[in-house]
Structures are given as C-alpha cells and as structure tokens.
Amino acid sequence: MTIRVVIVDDHQLVRSGLVGQLEGVDGIEVIAAIGSAEELLDKLESTAPDVLLQDLSLGEADSIALAADLMRRFPDLRVIAVTMHKERVWLERALSAGFNGYVLKDDAFEDLDYAIRSVARGGRFVSPTMLSQHADTVLGGGSTNPALELTDRERDVLTLVADGLNSREVGQQLHISAKTVESHRARISEKLGFRNVADYTKFALRNGWISI
C-alpha cells in the first residue's frame, strides 16, 4: 500500500526539500505540497491523504490548534509535526493536541521515513533528539520512538542482524533456534516496517547500537 502524503510549510525551500527527499521513495507518494493554512482544508478534502507533514509555524495560524481541528474533521488522518522547535513546551503542546509524530527539520531523512511509515501503521514517532532530551514528556504523553516498541530480545536480534549475522548465527549467539530468530525478525519487520537487512543496519546505526 502506498502512503499518500501532503506537506504544508510556508517556506518554499523546505517544501521543495521535503518533496525532493521523498520523491521516488518506495511506498510513499507526495500528492501535494502547499504553503499556507488557508489552502489546507480544501486540499485535504480533495486529496484524502494518509499522512500530513505540518510545520508548527504557519504564518499567523495557530498550527497546533489547526491540526487538532483537522484530526477531528478527518479521523483517519495522521499528522506529523516537522519543525525546528526543540523546546519542551512545543513537544508537550503537540502531543497533547494528538499529533502522531514529531520530527525536527535537522533530523536525518531516515527519521522522517520511519516516522511516516510508523504513524501510517497506527503508531507514533518522536525525534530521537527530542526523545533523549525530553523522555519524561514523551513517555508521559504516550508517544513512542520505534526503538521503544521492541522487546529486549527483539533488540538483541535486530542488533546482531544489523551486524551482519544470519538467522542461524544469531540463534547460536542467543542460544535460541533459527526458527525462533525468524519469528523475532518477522515481528521486528512488522513493528518497524523493515524490508531488508539494510533497514536493520540503518536503524541500529542511528540508535547507536552498532558502529561502522
């Protein structure tokens, strides 16, 4: 299933950058990129996207109140804040309003990719930077980074696969069967949307579980 995305940001360079990064990404399609809150309602009604990437500073609009209203109007819409705001108060307001994701504009593209896929599946995603700085707010707000969705055993399996081991070798390391390893890998892929070993490696590197 292709995830249909709308972008709203009042900076042309940011919109163009997001569109450029997401173009050609397997399973994600940007169907509109607009520059103002005024255009947003009509665009959502006409395109019915799965995910909205929304700046938190849209001119004079109260972007958080706007998103909360849109989520009431469109119950299936998933909204990710894409912002420069690293202050706790912004994160708290966004989570309280029901945002499904919070990504910083200086996060890695992989974070945005995971955020889109995670919220489209019904999960939530918070920037690793915000998670490390404001973990109490994130956890108290019921939001989560994909790494927190994993059990300890799944994290062990993910790390060893990312380090280049096959299922038999992982099983030997963890003293479990290769079949059990495959079951863990299936659950990891379901939770995080992984498609191949490269996804394991990128995720583990980003979270500091392995090093190059």
PDB file of C-alpha atoms in Angstrom:
ATOM      1  CA  MET A   1       0.000   0.000   0.000  1.00  0.00           C
ATOM      2  CA  THR A   2       1.295   3.443  -0.938  1.00  0.00           C
ATOM      3  CA  ILE A   3       1.224   6.055   1.836  1.00  0.00           C
ATOM      4  CA  ARG A   4      -0.232   9.295   0.447  1.00  0.00           C
ATOM      5  CA  VAL A   5       1.392  12.399   1.969  1.00  0.00           C
ATOM      6  CA  VAL A   6       0.542  16.109   1.974  1.00  0.00           C
ATOM      7  CA  ILE A   7       3.147  18.678   3.056  1.00  0.00           C
ATOM      8  CA  VAL A   8       2.287  22.122   4.433  1.00  0.00           C
ATOM      9  CA  ASP A   9       5.095  24.578   5.180  1.00  0.00           C
ATOM     10  CA  ASP A  10       5.249  28.287   4.434  1.00  0.00           C
ATOM     11  CA  HIS A  11       8.891  28.125   3.305  1.00  0.00           C
ATOM     12  CA  GLN A  12       9.322  27.192  -0.345  1.00  0.00           C
ATOM     13  CA  LEU A  13      12.819  25.793   0.181  1.00  0.00           C
ATOM     14  CA  VAL A  14      11.615  23.492   2.967  1.00  0.00           C
ATOM     15  CA  ARG A  15       8.680  22.250   0.869  1.00  0.00           C
ATOM     16  CA  SER A  16      10.915  21.625  -2.102  1.00  0.00           C
ATOM     17  CA  GLY A  17      13.474  19.857   0.071  1.00  0.00           C
ATOM     18  CA  LEU A  18      10.893  17.526   1.592  1.00  0.00           C
ATOM     19  CA  VAL A  19       9.385  16.742  -1.797  1.00  0.00           C
ATOM     20  CA  GLY A  20      12.840  16.090  -3.246  1.00  0.00           C
ATOM     21  CA  GLN A  21      13.764  13.730  -0.426  1.00  0.00           C
ATOM     22  CA  LEU A  22      10.522  11.763  -0.610  1.00  0.00           C
ATOM     23  CA  GLU A  23      10.299  11.528  -4.392  1.00  0.00           C
ATOM     24  CA  GLY A  24      10.948   8.011  -5.556  1.00  0.00           C
ATOM     25  CA  VAL A  25      10.886   6.519  -2.044  1.00  0.00           C
ATOM     26  CA  ASP A  26       9.230   3.122  -2.235  1.00  0.00           C
ATOM     27  CA  GLY A  27       5.749   3.080  -0.717  1.00  0.00           C
ATOM     28  CA  ILE A  28       5.436   6.866  -0.189  1.00  0.00           C
ATOM     29  CA  GLU A  29       3.822   9.375  -2.562  1.00  0.00           C
ATOM     30  CA  VAL A  30       3.699  13.150  -2.041  1.00  0.00           C
ATOM     31  CA  ILE A  31       0.358  14.191  -3.520  1.00  0.00           C
ATOM     32  CA  ALA A  32       0.528  17.888  -2.590  1.00  0.00           C
ATOM     33  CA  ALA A  33       2.907  20.458  -1.101  1.00  0.00           C
ATOM     34  CA  ILE A  34       1.261  23.723  -0.080  1.00  0.00           C
ATOM     35  CA  GLY A  35       2.364  26.912   1.598  1.00  0.00           C
ATOM     36  CA  SER A  36      -0.431  28.102   3.864  1.00  0.00           C
ATOM     37  CA  ALA A  37      -3.038  27.011   6.374  1.00  0.00           C
ATOM     38  CA  GLU A  38      -5.741  28.661   4.238  1.00  0.00           C
ATOM     39  CA  GLU A  39      -5.196  26.152   1.425  1.00  0.00           C
ATOM     40  CA  LEU A  40      -5.004  23.146   3.672  1.00  0.00           C
ATOM     41  CA  LEU A  41      -8.655  22.284   4.329  1.00  0.00           C
ATOM     42  CA  ASP A  42      -9.618  22.293   0.642  1.00  0.00           C
ATOM     43  CA  LYS A  43      -6.554  20.211  -0.202  1.00  0.00           C
ATOM     44  CA  LEU A  44      -7.337  17.591   2.434  1.00  0.00           C
ATOM     45  CA  GLU A  45     -10.947  17.337   1.291  1.00  0.00           C
ATOM     46  CA  SER A  46      -9.931  16.879  -2.339  1.00  0.00           C
ATOM     47  CA  THR A  47      -6.990  14.509  -1.878  1.00  0.00           C
ATOM     48  CA  ALA A  48      -7.767  12.482   1.307  1.00  0.00           C
ATOM     49  CA  PRO A  49      -4.116  11.813   2.273  1.00  0.00           C
ATOM     50  CA  ASP A  50      -2.963   9.281   4.841  1.00  0.00           C
ATOM     51  CA  VAL A  51      -0.317  11.479   6.460  1.00  0.00           C
ATOM     52  CA  LEU A  52       0.077  15.239   6.827  1.00  0.00           C
ATOM     53  CA  LEU A  53       3.555  16.698   7.374  1.00  0.00           C
ATOM     54  CA  GLN A  54       2.904  20.051   9.046  1.00  0.00           C
ATOM     55  CA  ASP A  55       5.182  22.882  10.054  1.00  0.00           C
ATOM     56  CA  LEU A  56       4.390  24.287  13.508  1.00  0.00           C
ATOM     57  CA  SER A  57       4.905  27.896  12.412  1.00  0.00           C
ATOM     58  CA  LEU A  58       2.434  28.638   9.619  1.00  0.00           C
ATOM     59  CA  GLY A  59       2.326  32.410   9.433  1.00  0.00           C
ATOM     60  CA  GLU A  60      -0.301  33.813  11.772  1.00  0.00           C
ATOM     61  CA  ALA A  61      -2.123  30.497  12.188  1.00  0.00           C
ATOM     62  CA  ASP A  62      -2.127  28.555  15.444  1.00  0.00           C
ATOM     63  CA  SER A  63      -0.714  25.456  13.805  1.00  0.00           C
ATOM     64  CA  ILE A  64      -1.327  23.129  16.740  1.00  0.00           C
ATOM     65  CA  ALA A  65      -4.966  24.141  17.114  1.00  0.00           C
ATOM     66  CA  LEU A  66      -5.326  23.838  13.346  1.00  0.00           C
ATOM     67  CA  ALA A  67      -4.013  20.272  13.363  1.00  0.00           C
ATOM     68  CA  ALA A  68      -6.268  19.294  16.265  1.00  0.00           C
ATOM     69  CA  ASP A  69      -9.275  20.609  14.323  1.00  0.00           C
ATOM     70  CA  LEU A  70      -8.216  18.756  11.176  1.00  0.00           C
ATOM     71  CA  MET A  71      -7.853  15.483  13.067  1.00  0.00           C
ATOM     72  CA  ARG A  72     -11.405  15.907  14.369  1.00  0.00           C
ATOM     73  CA  ARG A  73     -12.671  16.566  10.837  1.00  0.00           C
ATOM     74  CA  PHE A  74     -10.644  13.743   9.280  1.00  0.00           C
ATOM     75  CA  PRO A  75     -10.443  10.905  11.853  1.00  0.00           C
ATOM     76  CA  ASP A  76      -8.213   8.737   9.623  1.00  0.00           C
ATOM     77  CA  LEU A  77      -5.649  11.496   9.063  1.00  0.00           C
ATOM     78  CA  ARG A  78      -2.254  11.031  10.748  1.00  0.00           C
ATOM     79  CA  VAL A  79      -0.298  14.230  11.466  1.00  0.00           C
ATOM     80  CA  ILE A  80       3.451  14.649  11.929  1.00  0.00           C
ATOM     81  CA  ALA A  81       4.948  17.927  13.106  1.00  0.00           C
ATOM     82  CA  VAL A  82       8.042  18.814  11.070  1.00  0.00           C
ATOM     83  CA  THR A  83       9.635  21.690  12.938  1.00  0.00           C
ATOM     84  CA  MET A  84      12.723  23.487  14.220  1.00  0.00           C
ATOM     85  CA  HIS A  85      11.215  23.796  17.717  1.00  0.00           C
ATOM     86  CA  LYS A  86      13.265  21.765  20.226  1.00  0.00           C
ATOM     87  CA  GLU A  87      11.718  23.279  23.346  1.00  0.00           C
ATOM     88  CA  ARG A  88       9.744  21.027  25.683  1.00  0.00           C
ATOM     89  CA  VAL A  89       6.676  23.273  25.577  1.00  0.00           C
ATOM     90  CA  TRP A  90       6.217  22.707  21.835  1.00  0.00           C
ATOM     91  CA  LEU A  91       6.524  18.957  22.206  1.00  0.00           C
ATOM     92  CA  GLU A  92       4.065  18.936  25.103  1.00  0.00           C
ATOM     93  CA  ARG A  93       1.533  21.014  23.158  1.00  0.00           C
ATOM     94  CA  ALA A  94       1.832  18.826  20.078  1.00  0.00           C
ATOM     95  CA  LEU A  95       1.434  15.560  21.983  1.00  0.00           C
ATOM     96  CA  SER A  96      -1.492  16.942  23.986  1.00  0.00           C
ATOM     97  CA  ALA A  97      -3.187  18.013  20.761  1.00  0.00           C
ATOM     98  CA  GLY A  98      -2.932  14.491  19.378  1.00  0.00           C
ATOM     99  CA  PHE A  99      -0.047  14.763  16.910  1.00  0.00           C
ATOM    100  CA  ASN A 100       1.087  11.299  15.837  1.00  0.00           C
ATOM    101  CA  GLY A 101       4.696  12.276  15.170  1.00  0.00           C
ATOM    102  CA  TYR A 102       7.267  14.969  15.966  1.00  0.00           C
ATOM    103  CA  VAL A 103      10.294  15.292  13.670  1.00  0.00           C
ATOM    104  CA  LEU A 104      12.936  18.019  13.711  1.00  0.00           C
ATOM    105  CA  LYS A 105      13.978  19.657  10.464  1.00  0.00           C
ATOM    106  CA  ASP A 106      17.607  18.827  11.212  1.00  0.00           C
ATOM    107  CA  ASP A 107      16.888  15.128  11.865  1.00  0.00           C
ATOM    108  CA  ALA A 108      18.213  12.553   9.406  1.00  0.00           C
ATOM    109  CA  PHE A 109      15.977  11.697   6.454  1.00  0.00           C
ATOM    110  CA  GLU A 110      15.740   8.140   7.800  1.00  0.00           C
ATOM    111  CA  ASP A 111      13.916   9.536  10.847  1.00  0.00           C
ATOM    112  CA  LEU A 112      11.287  11.156   8.643  1.00  0.00           C
ATOM    113  CA  ASP A 113      10.949   7.977   6.581  1.00  0.00           C
ATOM    114  CA  TYR A 114      10.425   5.866   9.710  1.00  0.00           C
ATOM    115  CA  ALA A 115       8.049   8.459  11.149  1.00  0.00           C
ATOM    116  CA  ILE A 116       5.801   8.376   8.084  1.00  0.00           C
ATOM    117  CA  ARG A 117       5.705   4.584   7.976  1.00  0.00           C
ATOM    118  CA  SER A 118       5.206   4.268  11.728  1.00  0.00           C
ATOM    119  CA  VAL A 119       2.284   6.683  12.009  1.00  0.00           C
ATOM    120  CA  ALA A 120       0.667   5.297   8.848  1.00  0.00           C
ATOM    121  CA  ARG A 121       0.583   1.895  10.596  1.00  0.00           C
ATOM    122  CA  GLY A 122      -1.126   3.456  13.610  1.00  0.00           C
ATOM    123  CA  GLY A 123       1.999   4.016  15.714  1.00  0.00           C
ATOM    124  CA  ARG A 124       3.735   7.165  16.870  1.00  0.00           C
ATOM    125  CA  PHE A 125       7.202   8.584  16.396  1.00  0.00           C
ATOM    126  CA  VAL A 126       9.220  11.227  18.232  1.00  0.00           C
ATOM    127  CA  SER A 127      12.558  12.583  17.040  1.00  0.00           C
ATOM    128  CA  PRO A 128      15.478  10.755  18.706  1.00  0.00           C
ATOM    129  CA  THR A 129      16.845  14.171  19.728  1.00  0.00           C
ATOM    130  CA  MET A 130      13.601  15.114  21.457  1.00  0.00           C
ATOM    131  CA  LEU A 131      13.294  11.660  22.950  1.00  0.00           C
ATOM    132  CA  SER A 132      16.730  11.890  24.557  1.00  0.00           C
ATOM    133  CA  GLN A 133      16.171  15.424  25.859  1.00  0.00           C
ATOM    134  CA  HIS A 134      12.546  15.093  26.994  1.00  0.00           C
ATOM    135  CA  ALA A 135      11.983  11.385  27.623  1.00  0.00           C
ATOM    136  CA  ASP A 136       9.643  12.033  30.540  1.00  0.00           C
ATOM    137  CA  THR A 137       7.380  14.189  28.385  1.00  0.00           C
ATOM    138  CA  VAL A 138       7.407  11.681  25.547  1.00  0.00           C
ATOM    139  CA  LEU A 139       6.648   8.670  27.700  1.00  0.00           C
ATOM    140  CA  GLY A 140       4.151  10.561  29.814  1.00  0.00           C
ATOM    141  CA  GLY A 141       2.381  11.653  26.649  1.00  0.00           C
ATOM    142  CA  GLY A 142       2.032   8.090  25.461  1.00  0.00           C
ATOM    143  CA  SER A 143       4.153   8.661  22.364  1.00  0.00           C
ATOM    144  CA  THR A 144       6.995   6.469  21.308  1.00  0.00           C
ATOM    145  CA  ASN A 145      10.060   6.094  19.170  1.00  0.00           C
ATOM    146  CA  PRO A 146      10.070   2.783  17.240  1.00  0.00           C
ATOM    147  CA  ALA A 147      13.051   1.590  19.297  1.00  0.00           C
ATOM    148  CA  LEU A 148      10.792   1.588  22.361  1.00  0.00           C
ATOM    149  CA  GLU A 149       8.318  -0.757  20.649  1.00  0.00           C
ATOM    150  CA  LEU A 150      10.860  -3.601  20.712  1.00  0.00           C
ATOM    151  CA  THR A 151      11.277  -6.195  23.437  1.00  0.00           C
ATOM    152  CA  ASP A 152      14.769  -6.781  24.811  1.00  0.00           C
ATOM    153  CA  ARG A 153      15.053  -9.995  22.770  1.00  0.00           C
ATOM    154  CA  GLU A 154      13.920  -8.240  19.587  1.00  0.00           C
ATOM    155  CA  ARG A 155      16.526  -5.560  20.161  1.00  0.00           C
ATOM    156  CA  ASP A 156      19.194  -8.252  20.572  1.00  0.00           C
ATOM    157  CA  VAL A 157      18.116  -9.933  17.334  1.00  0.00           C
ATOM    158  CA  LEU A 158      17.941  -6.630  15.458  1.00  0.00           C
ATOM    159  CA  THR A 159      21.441  -5.637  16.590  1.00  0.00           C
ATOM    160  CA  LEU A 160      23.007  -8.954  15.570  1.00  0.00           C
ATOM    161  CA  VAL A 161      21.263  -8.969  12.178  1.00  0.00           C
ATOM    162  CA  ALA A 162      22.412  -5.381  11.623  1.00  0.00           C
ATOM    163  CA  ASP A 163      25.938  -6.530  12.464  1.00  0.00           C
ATOM    164  CA  GLY A 164      25.839  -8.989   9.556  1.00  0.00           C
ATOM    165  CA  LEU A 165      24.805 -12.286  11.176  1.00  0.00           C
ATOM    166  CA  ASN A 166      22.297 -14.604   9.535  1.00  0.00           C
ATOM    167  CA  SER A 167      19.457 -16.250  11.464  1.00  0.00           C
ATOM    168  CA  ARG A 168      21.444 -19.392  12.284  1.00  0.00           C
ATOM    169  CA  GLU A 169      24.363 -17.332  13.596  1.00  0.00           C
ATOM    170  CA  VAL A 170      22.048 -15.094  15.611  1.00  0.00           C
ATOM    171  CA  GLY A 171      20.466 -18.178  17.135  1.00  0.00           C
ATOM    172  CA  GLN A 172      23.874 -19.510  18.141  1.00  0.00           C
ATOM    173  CA  GLN A 173      24.750 -16.200  19.802  1.00  0.00           C
ATOM    174  CA  LEU A 174      21.472 -16.030  21.723  1.00  0.00           C
ATOM    175  CA  HIS A 175      21.086 -19.786  22.339  1.00  0.00           C
ATOM    176  CA  ILE A 176      17.773 -19.992  20.522  1.00  0.00           C
ATOM    177  CA  SER A 177      16.734 -21.772  17.322  1.00  0.00           C
ATOM    178  CA  ALA A 178      16.980 -20.220  13.872  1.00  0.00           C
ATOM    179  CA  LYS A 179      13.197 -20.642  13.595  1.00  0.00           C
ATOM    180  CA  THR A 180      12.729 -18.552  16.738  1.00  0.00           C
ATOM    181  CA  VAL A 181      15.065 -15.913  15.296  1.00  0.00           C
ATOM    182  CA  GLU A 182      12.943 -15.810  12.131  1.00  0.00           C
ATOM    183  CA  SER A 183       9.826 -15.280  14.259  1.00  0.00           C
ATOM    184  CA  HIS A 184      11.512 -12.370  16.047  1.00  0.00           C
ATOM    185  CA  ARG A 185      12.598 -10.907  12.701  1.00  0.00           C
ATOM    186  CA  ALA A 186       9.043 -11.114  11.375  1.00  0.00           C
ATOM    187  CA  ARG A 187       7.738  -9.206  14.414  1.00  0.00           C
ATOM    188  CA  ILE A 188      10.510  -6.604  14.115  1.00  0.00           C
ATOM    189  CA  SER A 189       9.706  -6.070  10.435  1.00  0.00           C
ATOM    190  CA  GLU A 190       6.003  -5.748  11.238  1.00  0.00           C
ATOM    191  CA  LYS A 191       6.607  -3.222  14.024  1.00  0.00           C
ATOM    192  CA  LEU A 192       9.184  -1.092  12.202  1.00  0.00           C
ATOM    193  CA  GLY A 193       8.284  -1.615   8.545  1.00  0.00           C
ATOM    194  CA  PHE A 194      11.658  -3.124   7.642  1.00  0.00           C
ATOM    195  CA  ARG A 195      12.039  -4.536   4.139  1.00  0.00           C
ATOM    196  CA  ASN A 196      15.635  -5.794   4.124  1.00  0.00           C
ATOM    197  CA  VAL A 197      18.828  -6.123   6.175  1.00  0.00           C
ATOM    198  CA  ALA A 198      19.898  -2.619   5.157  1.00  0.00           C
ATOM    199  CA  ASP A 199      16.924  -1.275   7.124  1.00  0.00           C
ATOM    200  CA  TYR A 200      18.170  -3.152  10.202  1.00  0.00           C
ATOM    201  CA  THR A 201      21.636  -1.673   9.776  1.00  0.00           C
ATOM    202  CA  LYS A 202      20.472   1.930   9.293  1.00  0.00           C
ATOM    203  CA  PHE A 203      18.165   1.699  12.298  1.00  0.00           C
ATOM    204  CA  ALA A 204      20.838   0.206  14.569  1.00  0.00           C
ATOM    205  CA  LEU A 205      23.412   2.795  13.470  1.00  0.00           C
ATOM    206  CA  ARG A 206      21.009   5.664  14.072  1.00  0.00           C
ATOM    207  CA  ASN A 207      20.244   4.420  17.581  1.00  0.00           C
ATOM    208  CA  GLY A 208      23.890   3.817  18.429  1.00  0.00           C
ATOM    209  CA  TRP A 209      23.520   0.046  18.819  1.00  0.00           C
ATOM    210  CA  ILE A 210      26.304  -0.712  16.336  1.00  0.00           C
ATOM    211  CA  SER A 211      29.145   1.334  14.882  1.00  0.00           C
ATOM    212  CA  ILE A 212      30.752   1.375  11.461  1.00  0.00           C
TER     213      ILE A 212
END
